[in-house]
Amino acid sequence: MTQASSRISGFHKLAISERIEKTLEFAGISEPSVAEHFQNTGNLPADLADRLIENAVGTMNIPLGIATNLRIDGRDYLIPMATEESSVVAAVCNAARQCYDAGGFTTSMSSTCMIAQIQLVDIPDPENCRIAILERLDEIRDICNACDPVLVEHGGGFRDLEVRVLRAGGRAMVITHLIVDTRDAMGANAVNTMAETLAPHIAKWTGGRVYLRILSNLADRRLARARCVWRSEDIGGTEVRDGIIAAYEFAATDPYRAATHNKGIMNGVTAVVMATGNDTRAVEAGAHAYAARNGHYGSLTHWEVTASGDLAGSIEMPMAVGLIGGATKLHPTARACLEIMGVENAAHLARLIAAVGLAQNFSALKALATVGVQKGHMSLHSQNIALMAGAVGDEIGIVAERLVELGTVRVDIAEQELKKLRSGQ
Ligand code: NAD
């Protein structure tokens, strides 16, 4: 069979239905139900999907769950989470239940400032250039703010200037940081525009050449924080508490463990970032860069024993999320999720997400330090395995339960159990 060509000129100009047709033709799929499947875009209108990205052929639905039991800064919340992974929502609900009576989570935020970087090269006197750029503070402020009067009107805009000299490959480069308060916007476009507008001025002032002009996802001026005390008696005693501390100490010293520890935190964080139409990659890049900021990849959370013998958990991480821009305002599900949470501004949303990240970490560490993650995970996962084995309707629950009873959640066992069920055994 000859391979079809992927060189399709003008694919973006086609209607969605024509793109689907071309794609399926390429893949040799003639089953009409596949085209129908793509045409069903669910609760995201096809024309909106087509405006959000290029070459759209459909939407990718993933489950949206609600995390309950959350008490944050003295107020109760229901928090929507979009995730395909079983046990993520349950983990947050469980952690939040175990600290609800003790008062729940307390959160804060450093600021809503983003950093844009401008790279200047081909300069013999980098230190001299550095000072020359810093001298232009007032001019730079005016140039940046003139780029975005709407942002300034909303209380945002240029805040500060930082200039660093870096050396790589035997050459020096001068890196200018624009520190910009982007308020309720995540701010990538806003600060990128400022960096691009300012760059030619920097080249002119210094006689150097500018290369990159883009935001940094290491948004360490935009740190969301949450803390919480779980009373030892509410979590199963001091042995559980000490197990959690030991699990944390492992993550704090070993990057192999820290990667998984932080992945667990991001299970919660990314699910809320996604549910609110925010940029999951931006938050993830920021989280991991922040976790490695001391030259050693470590934990985004900290766990300690309080004077009263209880368990104190805290989290601090960059949280570049917004309520304006990107898909946040456009995606109908994201809008509804923000309404359910009752968020007032981007900083409020960021603080709630930090609390969810901390809750997620608590549940993961508690499971690891006690029964292991598989027990909780597998009982939910068994339903997915039953589905994979071909179970339908009531069969799903029956097969899943059987897998849990057997203590072996495997698709081959699920197939055997399904066969038995269907043959009346
Ligand atoms: P945007 O440019 O769509 O909207 C932000 C603008 O909205 C502001 O510049 C301002 O003019 C206006 N605005 C109105 N009311 C405001 C308020 N209350 N607070 C703040 N601004 C207000 O969006 P953005 O936030 O600049 O950019 C976000 C998008 O950029 C996301 O889709 C993200 O995925 C994308 N992006 C990310 C990266 C990255 O992370 N590396 C790079 C490029 C683009």
CSV table of C-alpha atoms and ligand atoms in Angstrom, one decimal:
chain,number,residue,atom,x,y,z
A,1,MET,CA,0.0,0.0,0.0
A,2,THR,CA,1.4,3.4,-0.9
A,3,GLN,CA,1.7,5.9,1.9
A,4,ALA,CA,-0.6,8.9,1.6
A,5,SER,CA,1.2,12.3,1.7
A,6,SER,CA,1.0,14.6,4.7
A,7,ARG,CA,1.8,17.6,2.5
A,8,ILE,CA,-1.6,19.1,2.4
A,9,SER,CA,-1.6,22.7,1.3
A,10,GLY,CA,-4.3,24.9,2.6
A,11,PHE,CA,-5.6,22.4,5.2
A,12,HIS,CA,-6.3,25.3,7.5
A,13,LYS,CA,-8.6,27.0,4.9
A,14,LEU,CA,-10.9,23.9,4.8
A,15,ALA,CA,-14.1,23.6,6.8
A,16,ILE,CA,-13.9,21.3,9.8
A,17,SER,CA,-16.0,18.6,8.0
A,18,GLU,CA,-13.5,18.7,5.0
A,19,ARG,CA,-10.5,18.4,7.4
A,20,ILE,CA,-12.1,15.4,9.0
A,21,GLU,CA,-12.7,13.9,5.6
A,22,LYS,CA,-9.1,14.5,4.5
A,23,THR,CA,-7.7,13.2,7.8
A,24,LEU,CA,-9.7,10.0,7.7
A,25,GLU,CA,-8.9,9.5,4.0
A,26,PHE,CA,-5.2,9.8,4.9
A,27,ALA,CA,-5.5,7.2,7.6
A,28,GLY,CA,-7.6,4.9,5.4
A,29,ILE,CA,-10.6,5.1,7.8
A,30,SER,CA,-13.9,4.7,6.0
A,31,GLU,CA,-16.1,3.9,8.9
A,32,PRO,CA,-18.8,6.7,8.9
A,33,SER,CA,-19.1,6.5,12.7
A,34,VAL,CA,-15.5,7.9,13.1
A,35,ALA,CA,-16.4,11.0,11.1
A,36,GLU,CA,-19.6,11.4,13.1
A,37,HIS,CA,-17.6,11.0,16.3
A,38,PHE,CA,-15.3,13.9,15.4
A,39,GLN,CA,-18.3,16.0,14.3
A,40,ASN,CA,-19.8,15.7,17.8
A,41,THR,CA,-17.9,18.5,19.6
A,42,GLY,CA,-20.0,18.2,22.8
A,43,ASN,CA,-20.3,21.4,24.8
A,44,LEU,CA,-17.6,23.2,22.9
A,45,PRO,CA,-19.1,24.6,19.7
A,46,ALA,CA,-17.2,23.6,16.6
A,47,ASP,CA,-16.8,27.2,15.4
A,48,LEU,CA,-15.2,28.1,18.8
A,49,ALA,CA,-12.8,25.2,18.7
A,50,ASP,CA,-11.9,26.3,15.2
A,51,ARG,CA,-11.1,29.8,16.5
A,52,LEU,CA,-9.1,28.6,19.5
A,53,ILE,CA,-6.6,26.5,17.5
A,54,GLU,CA,-5.4,25.8,14.0
A,55,ASN,CA,-6.6,22.9,11.8
A,56,ALA,CA,-9.3,21.8,14.3
A,57,VAL,CA,-11.1,18.6,13.5
A,58,GLY,CA,-12.9,18.1,16.8
A,59,THR,CA,-12.6,18.3,20.5
A,60,MET,CA,-11.1,16.0,23.1
A,61,ASN,CA,-13.5,15.5,26.0
A,62,ILE,CA,-12.1,14.6,29.4
A,63,PRO,CA,-14.1,14.1,32.6
A,64,LEU,CA,-14.8,17.1,34.8
A,65,GLY,CA,-15.2,16.3,38.5
A,66,ILE,CA,-16.0,18.4,41.6
A,67,ALA,CA,-13.7,18.4,44.6
A,68,THR,CA,-15.8,18.7,47.7
A,69,ASN,CA,-15.1,19.4,51.4
A,70,LEU,CA,-12.8,22.3,50.7
A,71,ARG,CA,-12.6,25.1,53.3
A,72,ILE,CA,-10.2,27.8,52.2
A,73,ASP,CA,-9.6,31.1,54.1
A,74,GLY,CA,-12.7,30.5,56.1
A,75,ARG,CA,-15.0,29.9,53.1
A,76,ASP,CA,-16.4,26.7,51.6
A,77,TYR,CA,-15.7,25.9,48.0
A,78,LEU,CA,-16.6,23.3,45.4
A,79,ILE,CA,-13.7,23.1,42.9
A,80,PRO,CA,-14.0,21.7,39.4
A,81,MET,CA,-11.2,19.5,38.2
A,82,ALA,CA,-10.7,18.3,34.6
A,83,THR,CA,-8.6,15.1,34.6
A,84,GLU,CA,-8.6,11.7,32.9
A,85,GLU,CA,-6.8,10.0,35.8
A,86,SER,CA,-8.9,8.1,38.3
A,87,SER,CA,-8.4,8.9,42.1
A,88,VAL,CA,-7.3,12.5,41.5
A,89,VAL,CA,-10.6,14.1,42.5
A,90,ALA,CA,-11.2,11.6,45.3
A,91,ALA,CA,-7.7,12.3,46.8
A,92,VAL,CA,-8.5,16.1,47.1
A,93,CYS,CA,-11.9,15.4,48.6
A,94,ASN,CA,-10.4,13.0,51.2
A,95,ALA,CA,-7.6,15.3,52.2
A,96,ALA,CA,-10.0,18.3,52.5
A,97,ARG,CA,-12.4,16.2,54.7
A,98,GLN,CA,-9.6,15.4,57.1
A,99,CYS,CA,-8.7,19.1,57.7
A,100,TYR,CA,-12.2,20.6,57.4
A,101,ASP,CA,-13.1,20.5,61.1
A,102,ALA,CA,-9.7,22.0,62.0
A,103,GLY,CA,-10.3,25.0,59.8
A,104,GLY,CA,-9.0,24.0,56.3
A,105,PHE,CA,-6.5,25.9,54.3
A,106,THR,CA,-5.0,29.3,54.5
A,107,THR,CA,-3.7,30.9,51.3
A,108,SER,CA,-1.8,33.9,50.1
A,109,MET,CA,-0.1,35.2,46.9
A,110,SER,CA,3.1,37.2,46.4
A,111,SER,CA,1.9,39.3,43.5
A,112,THR,CA,0.5,39.0,40.0
A,113,CYS,CA,3.7,40.0,38.3
A,114,MET,CA,5.2,38.3,35.3
A,115,ILE,CA,8.7,38.6,33.9
A,116,ALA,CA,9.6,39.2,30.3
A,117,GLN,CA,13.1,38.7,29.1
A,118,ILE,CA,15.1,40.5,26.4
A,119,GLN,CA,18.4,39.0,25.3
A,120,LEU,CA,21.1,41.4,24.2
A,121,VAL,CA,24.3,40.0,22.5
A,122,ASP,CA,27.4,41.3,20.6
A,123,ILE,CA,28.4,43.7,23.3
A,124,PRO,CA,32.1,44.1,24.4
A,125,ASP,CA,31.2,45.9,27.6
A,126,PRO,CA,28.2,44.0,29.2
A,127,GLU,CA,28.5,45.6,32.7
A,128,ASN,CA,28.5,49.1,31.2
A,129,CYS,CA,25.5,48.1,29.1
A,130,ARG,CA,23.7,46.7,32.2
A,131,ILE,CA,24.0,50.0,34.0
A,132,ALA,CA,23.1,52.0,30.9
A,133,ILE,CA,19.8,50.0,30.5
A,134,LEU,CA,19.0,50.5,34.2
A,135,GLU,CA,19.4,54.3,33.8
A,136,ARG,CA,16.5,54.2,31.4
A,137,LEU,CA,14.0,53.0,34.0
A,138,ASP,CA,11.5,55.9,33.4
A,139,GLU,CA,11.6,55.7,29.7
A,140,ILE,CA,11.2,51.9,29.8
A,141,ARG,CA,8.2,52.2,32.1
A,142,ASP,CA,6.6,54.6,29.6
A,143,ILE,CA,7.3,52.4,26.6
A,144,CYS,CA,5.9,49.3,28.3
A,145,ASN,CA,2.8,50.9,29.7
A,146,ALA,CA,2.0,52.6,26.3
A,147,CYS,CA,1.8,49.0,24.9
A,148,ASP,CA,-1.2,48.1,27.1
A,149,PRO,CA,-3.4,51.0,28.2
A,150,VAL,CA,-6.2,48.5,29.1
A,151,LEU,CA,-3.9,46.6,31.5
A,152,VAL,CA,-2.9,49.9,33.1
A,153,GLU,CA,-6.5,50.9,33.4
A,154,HIS,CA,-7.1,47.7,35.4
A,155,GLY,CA,-4.3,48.6,37.8
A,156,GLY,CA,-1.6,46.6,36.1
A,157,GLY,CA,1.5,47.6,34.0
A,158,PHE,CA,5.2,47.9,34.3
A,159,ARG,CA,6.5,47.5,37.9
A,160,ASP,CA,10.3,47.0,37.9
A,161,LEU,CA,13.4,46.5,35.9
A,162,GLU,CA,16.2,44.0,36.5
A,163,VAL,CA,19.3,43.5,34.3
A,164,ARG,CA,21.6,40.6,34.5
A,165,VAL,CA,24.9,39.7,32.8
A,166,LEU,CA,25.1,36.0,31.9
A,167,ARG,CA,28.1,34.3,30.3
A,168,ALA,CA,27.8,31.3,28.0
A,169,GLY,CA,30.1,29.8,25.3
A,170,GLY,CA,32.7,32.3,26.3
A,171,ARG,CA,30.4,35.3,25.4
A,172,ALA,CA,28.5,37.7,27.6
A,173,MET,CA,24.9,38.5,27.1
A,174,VAL,CA,22.8,41.1,28.9
A,175,ILE,CA,19.4,40.0,29.9
A,176,THR,CA,16.8,42.6,30.7
A,177,HIS,CA,13.8,41.5,32.9
A,178,LEU,CA,10.6,43.6,32.6
A,179,ILE,CA,8.5,42.9,35.7
A,180,VAL,CA,4.9,43.6,34.8
A,181,ASP,CA,1.8,43.3,36.9
A,182,THR,CA,-0.7,41.5,34.6
A,183,ARG,CA,-3.5,41.5,37.1
A,184,ASP,CA,-6.3,39.2,35.9
A,185,ALA,CA,-4.5,38.1,32.8
A,186,MET,CA,-2.0,35.2,32.7
A,187,GLY,CA,-0.1,37.9,30.8
A,188,ALA,CA,2.0,36.0,28.2
A,189,ASN,CA,0.8,38.1,25.3
A,190,ALA,CA,0.8,41.2,27.3
A,191,VAL,CA,4.4,41.0,28.4
A,192,ASN,CA,5.6,39.6,25.1
A,193,THR,CA,4.3,42.6,23.3
A,194,MET,CA,6.1,44.9,25.8
A,195,ALA,CA,9.4,43.0,25.3
A,196,GLU,CA,9.1,43.1,21.5
A,197,THR,CA,8.4,46.8,21.6
A,198,LEU,CA,11.2,47.7,23.9
A,199,ALA,CA,13.9,45.4,22.2
A,200,PRO,CA,14.8,47.8,19.4
A,201,HIS,CA,15.3,50.6,21.9
A,202,ILE,CA,17.7,48.5,23.9
A,203,ALA,CA,19.6,47.7,20.8
A,204,LYS,CA,19.8,51.4,19.9
A,205,TRP,CA,20.9,52.5,23.4
A,206,THR,CA,23.6,49.9,23.7
A,207,GLY,CA,24.8,49.2,20.1
A,208,GLY,CA,24.2,45.5,20.7
A,209,ARG,CA,21.9,43.1,19.0
A,210,VAL,CA,18.7,41.7,20.5
A,211,TYR,CA,17.6,38.1,20.0
A,212,LEU,CA,14.9,36.6,22.2
A,213,ARG,CA,12.0,38.7,23.6
A,214,ILE,CA,9.6,36.5,25.6
A,215,LEU,CA,8.2,35.9,29.0
A,216,SER,CA,9.8,33.6,31.5
A,217,ASN,CA,7.6,30.7,32.7
A,218,LEU,CA,9.6,30.7,35.9
A,219,ALA,CA,7.0,33.1,37.3
A,220,ASP,CA,8.6,33.5,40.7
A,221,ARG,CA,7.1,36.9,41.3
A,222,ARG,CA,3.7,35.2,41.1
A,223,LEU,CA,3.9,32.7,43.9
A,224,ALA,CA,0.7,31.1,45.2
A,225,ARG,CA,1.0,29.7,48.8
A,226,ALA,CA,-1.2,27.5,50.9
A,227,ARG,CA,-0.8,26.0,54.3
A,228,CYS,CA,-2.9,23.7,56.5
A,229,VAL,CA,-2.7,21.8,59.7
A,230,TRP,CA,-4.0,18.2,59.8
A,231,ARG,CA,-4.6,17.2,63.4
A,232,SER,CA,-2.9,13.9,64.1
A,233,GLU,CA,-6.2,12.4,65.6
A,234,ASP,CA,-8.0,13.3,62.3
A,235,ILE,CA,-5.5,11.5,60.1
A,236,GLY,CA,-5.1,8.2,61.9
A,237,GLY,CA,-2.5,9.1,64.5
A,238,THR,CA,1.1,10.1,65.0
A,239,GLU,CA,2.4,7.0,63.1
A,240,VAL,CA,0.6,8.2,59.9
A,241,ARG,CA,1.9,11.7,60.5
A,242,ASP,CA,5.5,10.5,60.9
A,243,GLY,CA,5.1,8.3,57.7
A,244,ILE,CA,4.1,11.4,55.8
A,245,ILE,CA,7.1,13.3,57.1
A,246,ALA,CA,9.4,10.5,56.2
A,247,ALA,CA,7.9,10.4,52.7
A,248,TYR,CA,8.4,14.2,52.4
A,249,GLU,CA,12.0,13.9,53.5
A,250,PHE,CA,12.7,11.4,50.8
A,251,ALA,CA,11.3,13.7,48.1
A,252,ALA,CA,13.2,16.7,49.6
A,253,THR,CA,16.5,15.0,49.1
A,254,ASP,CA,16.1,12.7,46.1
A,255,PRO,CA,15.1,14.1,42.6
A,256,TYR,CA,13.9,10.6,41.5
A,257,ARG,CA,11.3,10.7,44.3
A,258,ALA,CA,10.7,14.5,44.0
A,259,ALA,CA,9.7,14.2,40.4
A,260,THR,CA,6.9,11.8,41.3
A,261,HIS,CA,6.0,13.7,44.4
A,262,ASN,CA,5.6,16.9,42.4
A,263,LYS,CA,3.7,15.0,39.7
A,264,GLY,CA,1.2,14.1,42.3
A,265,ILE,CA,0.8,17.8,43.3
A,266,MET,CA,0.4,18.6,39.6
A,267,ASN,CA,-2.4,16.0,39.3
A,268,GLY,CA,-4.5,18.4,41.4
A,269,VAL,CA,-3.0,21.7,40.1
A,270,THR,CA,-3.2,20.9,36.4
A,271,ALA,CA,-6.8,19.6,36.7
A,272,VAL,CA,-8.0,22.9,38.0
A,273,VAL,CA,-5.8,24.9,35.6
A,274,MET,CA,-7.4,22.9,32.8
A,275,ALA,CA,-10.9,23.2,34.1
A,276,THR,CA,-10.6,27.0,34.1
A,277,GLY,CA,-9.2,27.1,30.5
A,278,ASN,CA,-5.8,28.2,31.7
A,279,ASP,CA,-2.4,27.2,30.2
A,280,THR,CA,-1.4,23.9,31.9
A,281,ARG,CA,2.1,23.9,30.3
A,282,ALA,CA,2.9,27.3,31.6
A,283,VAL,CA,2.0,26.4,35.1
A,284,GLU,CA,3.8,23.0,34.9
A,285,ALA,CA,7.0,24.6,33.4
A,286,GLY,CA,6.9,27.2,36.3
A,287,ALA,CA,6.4,24.5,38.9
A,288,HIS,CA,9.3,22.3,37.9
A,289,ALA,CA,11.7,25.2,37.3
A,290,TYR,CA,10.8,26.6,40.7
A,291,ALA,CA,11.3,23.1,42.3
A,292,ALA,CA,14.9,23.2,40.9
A,293,ARG,CA,15.7,26.9,41.7
A,294,ASN,CA,18.4,26.0,44.2
A,295,GLY,CA,20.3,23.9,41.7
A,296,HIS,CA,18.7,20.8,43.1
A,297,TYR,CA,15.2,19.5,42.1
A,298,GLY,CA,13.2,19.2,45.3
A,299,SER,CA,9.7,19.2,46.7
A,300,LEU,CA,7.2,22.0,46.1
A,301,THR,CA,5.6,21.2,49.5
A,302,HIS,CA,7.0,21.1,53.0
A,303,TRP,CA,5.8,18.9,55.9
A,304,GLU,CA,6.5,19.5,59.6
A,305,VAL,CA,5.3,18.5,63.0
A,306,THR,CA,3.7,21.4,65.0
A,307,ALA,CA,4.3,22.2,68.6
A,308,SER,CA,1.0,20.5,69.4
A,309,GLY,CA,2.1,17.3,67.6
A,310,ASP,CA,0.0,17.9,64.5
A,311,LEU,CA,1.0,17.8,60.8
A,312,ALA,CA,1.6,21.1,59.1
A,313,GLY,CA,1.8,21.1,55.3
A,314,SER,CA,2.7,24.1,53.1
A,315,ILE,CA,3.1,24.7,49.4
A,316,GLU,CA,4.6,27.6,47.4
A,317,MET,CA,4.8,27.6,43.7
A,318,PRO,CA,4.5,29.9,40.6
A,319,MET,CA,0.9,30.1,39.5
A,320,ALA,CA,0.5,32.1,36.3
A,321,VAL,CA,-3.3,31.8,35.8
A,322,GLY,CA,-5.8,34.3,34.6
A,323,LEU,CA,-9.5,35.0,34.1
A,324,ILE,CA,-9.0,37.1,31.0
A,325,GLY,CA,-7.3,36.0,27.8
A,326,GLY,CA,-6.6,32.6,26.2
A,327,ALA,CA,-9.4,30.2,26.5
A,328,THR,CA,-10.5,31.3,30.0
A,329,LYS,CA,-13.1,33.8,28.8
A,330,LEU,CA,-14.1,32.0,25.6
A,331,HIS,CA,-14.5,28.3,26.7
A,332,PRO,CA,-18.1,27.9,28.0
A,333,THR,CA,-17.0,25.1,30.4
A,334,ALA,CA,-14.1,27.2,31.8
A,335,ARG,CA,-16.5,30.1,32.4
A,336,ALA,CA,-19.0,27.9,34.2
A,337,CYS,CA,-16.2,26.4,36.4
A,338,LEU,CA,-14.9,29.9,37.4
A,339,GLU,CA,-18.5,30.8,38.3
A,340,ILE,CA,-18.8,27.6,40.5
A,341,MET,CA,-15.7,28.6,42.4
A,342,GLY,CA,-16.8,32.2,42.7
A,343,VAL,CA,-13.4,33.5,42.0
A,344,GLU,CA,-13.0,37.3,42.2
A,345,ASN,CA,-9.7,37.7,40.5
A,346,ALA,CA,-6.7,35.8,39.1
A,347,ALA,CA,-4.9,35.8,42.4
A,348,HIS,CA,-7.9,34.3,44.1
A,349,LEU,CA,-7.9,31.5,41.6
A,350,ALA,CA,-4.2,30.9,42.0
A,351,ARG,CA,-4.6,30.6,45.8
A,352,LEU,CA,-7.4,28.0,45.4
A,353,ILE,CA,-5.3,26.0,43.1
A,354,ALA,CA,-2.4,26.0,45.5
A,355,ALA,CA,-4.7,24.6,48.2
A,356,VAL,CA,-5.8,21.8,45.8
A,357,GLY,CA,-2.1,21.0,45.1
A,358,LEU,CA,-1.4,20.7,48.8
A,359,ALA,CA,-4.5,18.6,49.4
A,360,GLN,CA,-3.5,16.3,46.6
A,361,ASN,CA,0.0,15.9,48.1
A,362,PHE,CA,-1.4,15.1,51.5
A,363,SER,CA,-3.5,12.3,50.1
A,364,ALA,CA,-0.7,10.8,48.0
A,365,LEU,CA,1.8,10.9,50.9
A,366,LYS,CA,-0.7,9.4,53.3
A,367,ALA,CA,-1.5,6.6,51.0
A,368,LEU,CA,2.2,5.9,50.3
A,369,ALA,CA,3.0,6.0,54.0
A,370,THR,CA,0.1,3.6,54.9
A,371,VAL,CA,-1.7,1.3,52.6
A,372,GLY,CA,0.2,2.3,49.4
A,373,VAL,CA,-1.4,4.1,46.4
A,374,GLN,CA,-2.6,1.0,44.6
A,375,LYS,CA,-5.4,0.2,47.0
A,376,GLY,CA,-7.3,3.4,46.4
A,377,HIS,CA,-6.1,3.9,42.9
A,378,MET,CA,-6.8,0.4,41.8
A,379,SER,CA,-10.4,0.2,43.0
A,380,LEU,CA,-11.2,3.1,40.7
A,381,HIS,CA,-8.8,2.0,38.0
A,382,SER,CA,-10.5,-1.5,38.0
A,383,GLN,CA,-13.5,0.1,36.3
A,384,ASN,CA,-11.3,1.4,33.5
A,385,ILE,CA,-9.8,-2.1,33.2
A,386,ALA,CA,-13.3,-3.6,33.1
A,387,LEU,CA,-14.2,-1.2,30.3
A,388,MET,CA,-11.0,-2.1,28.4
A,389,ALA,CA,-11.9,-5.7,28.6
A,390,GLY,CA,-15.2,-5.0,26.9
A,391,ALA,CA,-17.6,-4.8,29.8
A,392,VAL,CA,-20.8,-2.8,29.3
A,393,GLY,CA,-23.6,-1.5,31.5
A,394,ASP,CA,-23.9,-3.4,34.8
A,395,GLU,CA,-21.0,-5.7,33.8
A,396,ILE,CA,-18.5,-2.9,34.5
A,397,GLY,CA,-19.3,-2.7,38.2
A,398,ILE,CA,-19.5,-6.4,38.6
A,399,VAL,CA,-16.2,-7.1,36.8
A,400,ALA,CA,-14.4,-4.2,38.6
A,401,GLU,CA,-15.5,-5.5,42.0
A,402,ARG,CA,-14.3,-9.0,41.2
A,403,LEU,CA,-10.9,-7.6,40.2
A,404,VAL,CA,-10.6,-5.8,43.5
A,405,GLU,CA,-11.7,-8.9,45.4
A,406,LEU,CA,-9.0,-10.9,43.5
A,407,GLY,CA,-6.5,-8.2,44.3
A,408,THR,CA,-5.3,-8.3,40.6
A,409,VAL,CA,-6.5,-5.5,38.4
A,410,ARG,CA,-5.4,-6.7,35.0
A,411,VAL,CA,-7.1,-6.6,31.7
A,412,ASP,CA,-6.5,-10.4,31.0
A,413,ILE,CA,-8.1,-11.2,34.3
A,414,ALA,CA,-11.0,-8.8,33.5
A,415,GLU,CA,-11.5,-10.6,30.2
A,416,GLN,CA,-11.7,-13.9,32.0
A,417,GLU,CA,-14.1,-12.6,34.6
A,418,LEU,CA,-16.3,-11.0,31.8
A,419,LYS,CA,-16.4,-14.3,30.0
A,420,LYS,CA,-17.4,-16.1,33.2
A,421,LEU,CA,-20.1,-13.6,33.9
A,422,ARG,CA,-21.5,-13.8,30.4
A,423,SER,CA,-21.6,-17.6,30.5
A,424,GLY,CA,-23.4,-17.5,33.8
A,425,GLN,CA,-20.5,-19.0,35.8
B,1,NAD,P1,-4.6,38.2,26.3
B,1,NAD,O1,-3.5,39.0,25.6
B,1,NAD,O2,-5.6,37.5,25.5
B,1,NAD,O3,-5.4,39.1,27.3
B,1,NAD,C1,-4.7,40.0,28.2
B,1,NAD,C2,-5.1,41.4,28.0
B,1,NAD,O4,-6.5,41.6,28.4
B,1,NAD,C3,-4.3,42.4,28.7
B,1,NAD,O5,-3.1,42.6,28.1
B,1,NAD,C4,-5.2,43.6,28.8
B,1,NAD,O6,-5.1,44.4,27.7
B,1,NAD,C5,-6.6,43.0,28.8
B,1,NAD,N1,-7.4,43.0,30.0
B,1,NAD,C6,-8.7,43.3,30.2
B,1,NAD,N2,-9.1,43.3,31.5
B,1,NAD,C7,-8.0,42.9,32.2
B,1,NAD,C8,-7.7,42.7,33.6
B,1,NAD,N3,-8.7,42.8,34.5
B,1,NAD,N4,-6.5,42.3,34.0
B,1,NAD,C9,-5.5,42.2,33.1
B,1,NAD,N5,-5.7,42.4,31.7
B,1,NAD,C10,-6.9,42.8,31.3
B,1,NAD,O7,-3.9,37.1,27.2
B,1,NAD,P2,-2.6,37.0,28.1
B,1,NAD,O8,-3.0,36.7,29.5
B,1,NAD,O9,-1.6,38.1,27.8
B,1,NAD,O10,-1.9,35.7,27.4
B,1,NAD,C11,-2.4,34.4,27.8
B,1,NAD,C12,-2.3,33.5,26.6
B,1,NAD,O11,-0.9,33.5,26.1
B,1,NAD,C13,-2.6,32.1,27.0
B,1,NAD,O12,-3.5,31.6,26.0
B,1,NAD,C14,-1.2,31.4,26.9
B,1,NAD,O13,-1.4,30.0,26.6
B,1,NAD,C15,-0.6,32.1,25.8
B,1,NAD,N6,0.9,32.1,25.7
B,1,NAD,C16,1.7,31.5,26.6
B,1,NAD,C17,3.1,31.5,26.5
B,1,NAD,C18,3.9,30.9,27.6
B,1,NAD,O14,3.5,30.6,28.6
B,1,NAD,N7,5.3,30.7,27.3
B,1,NAD,C19,3.7,32.1,25.4
B,1,NAD,C20,2.8,32.8,24.5
B,1,NAD,C21,1.4,32.7,24.6
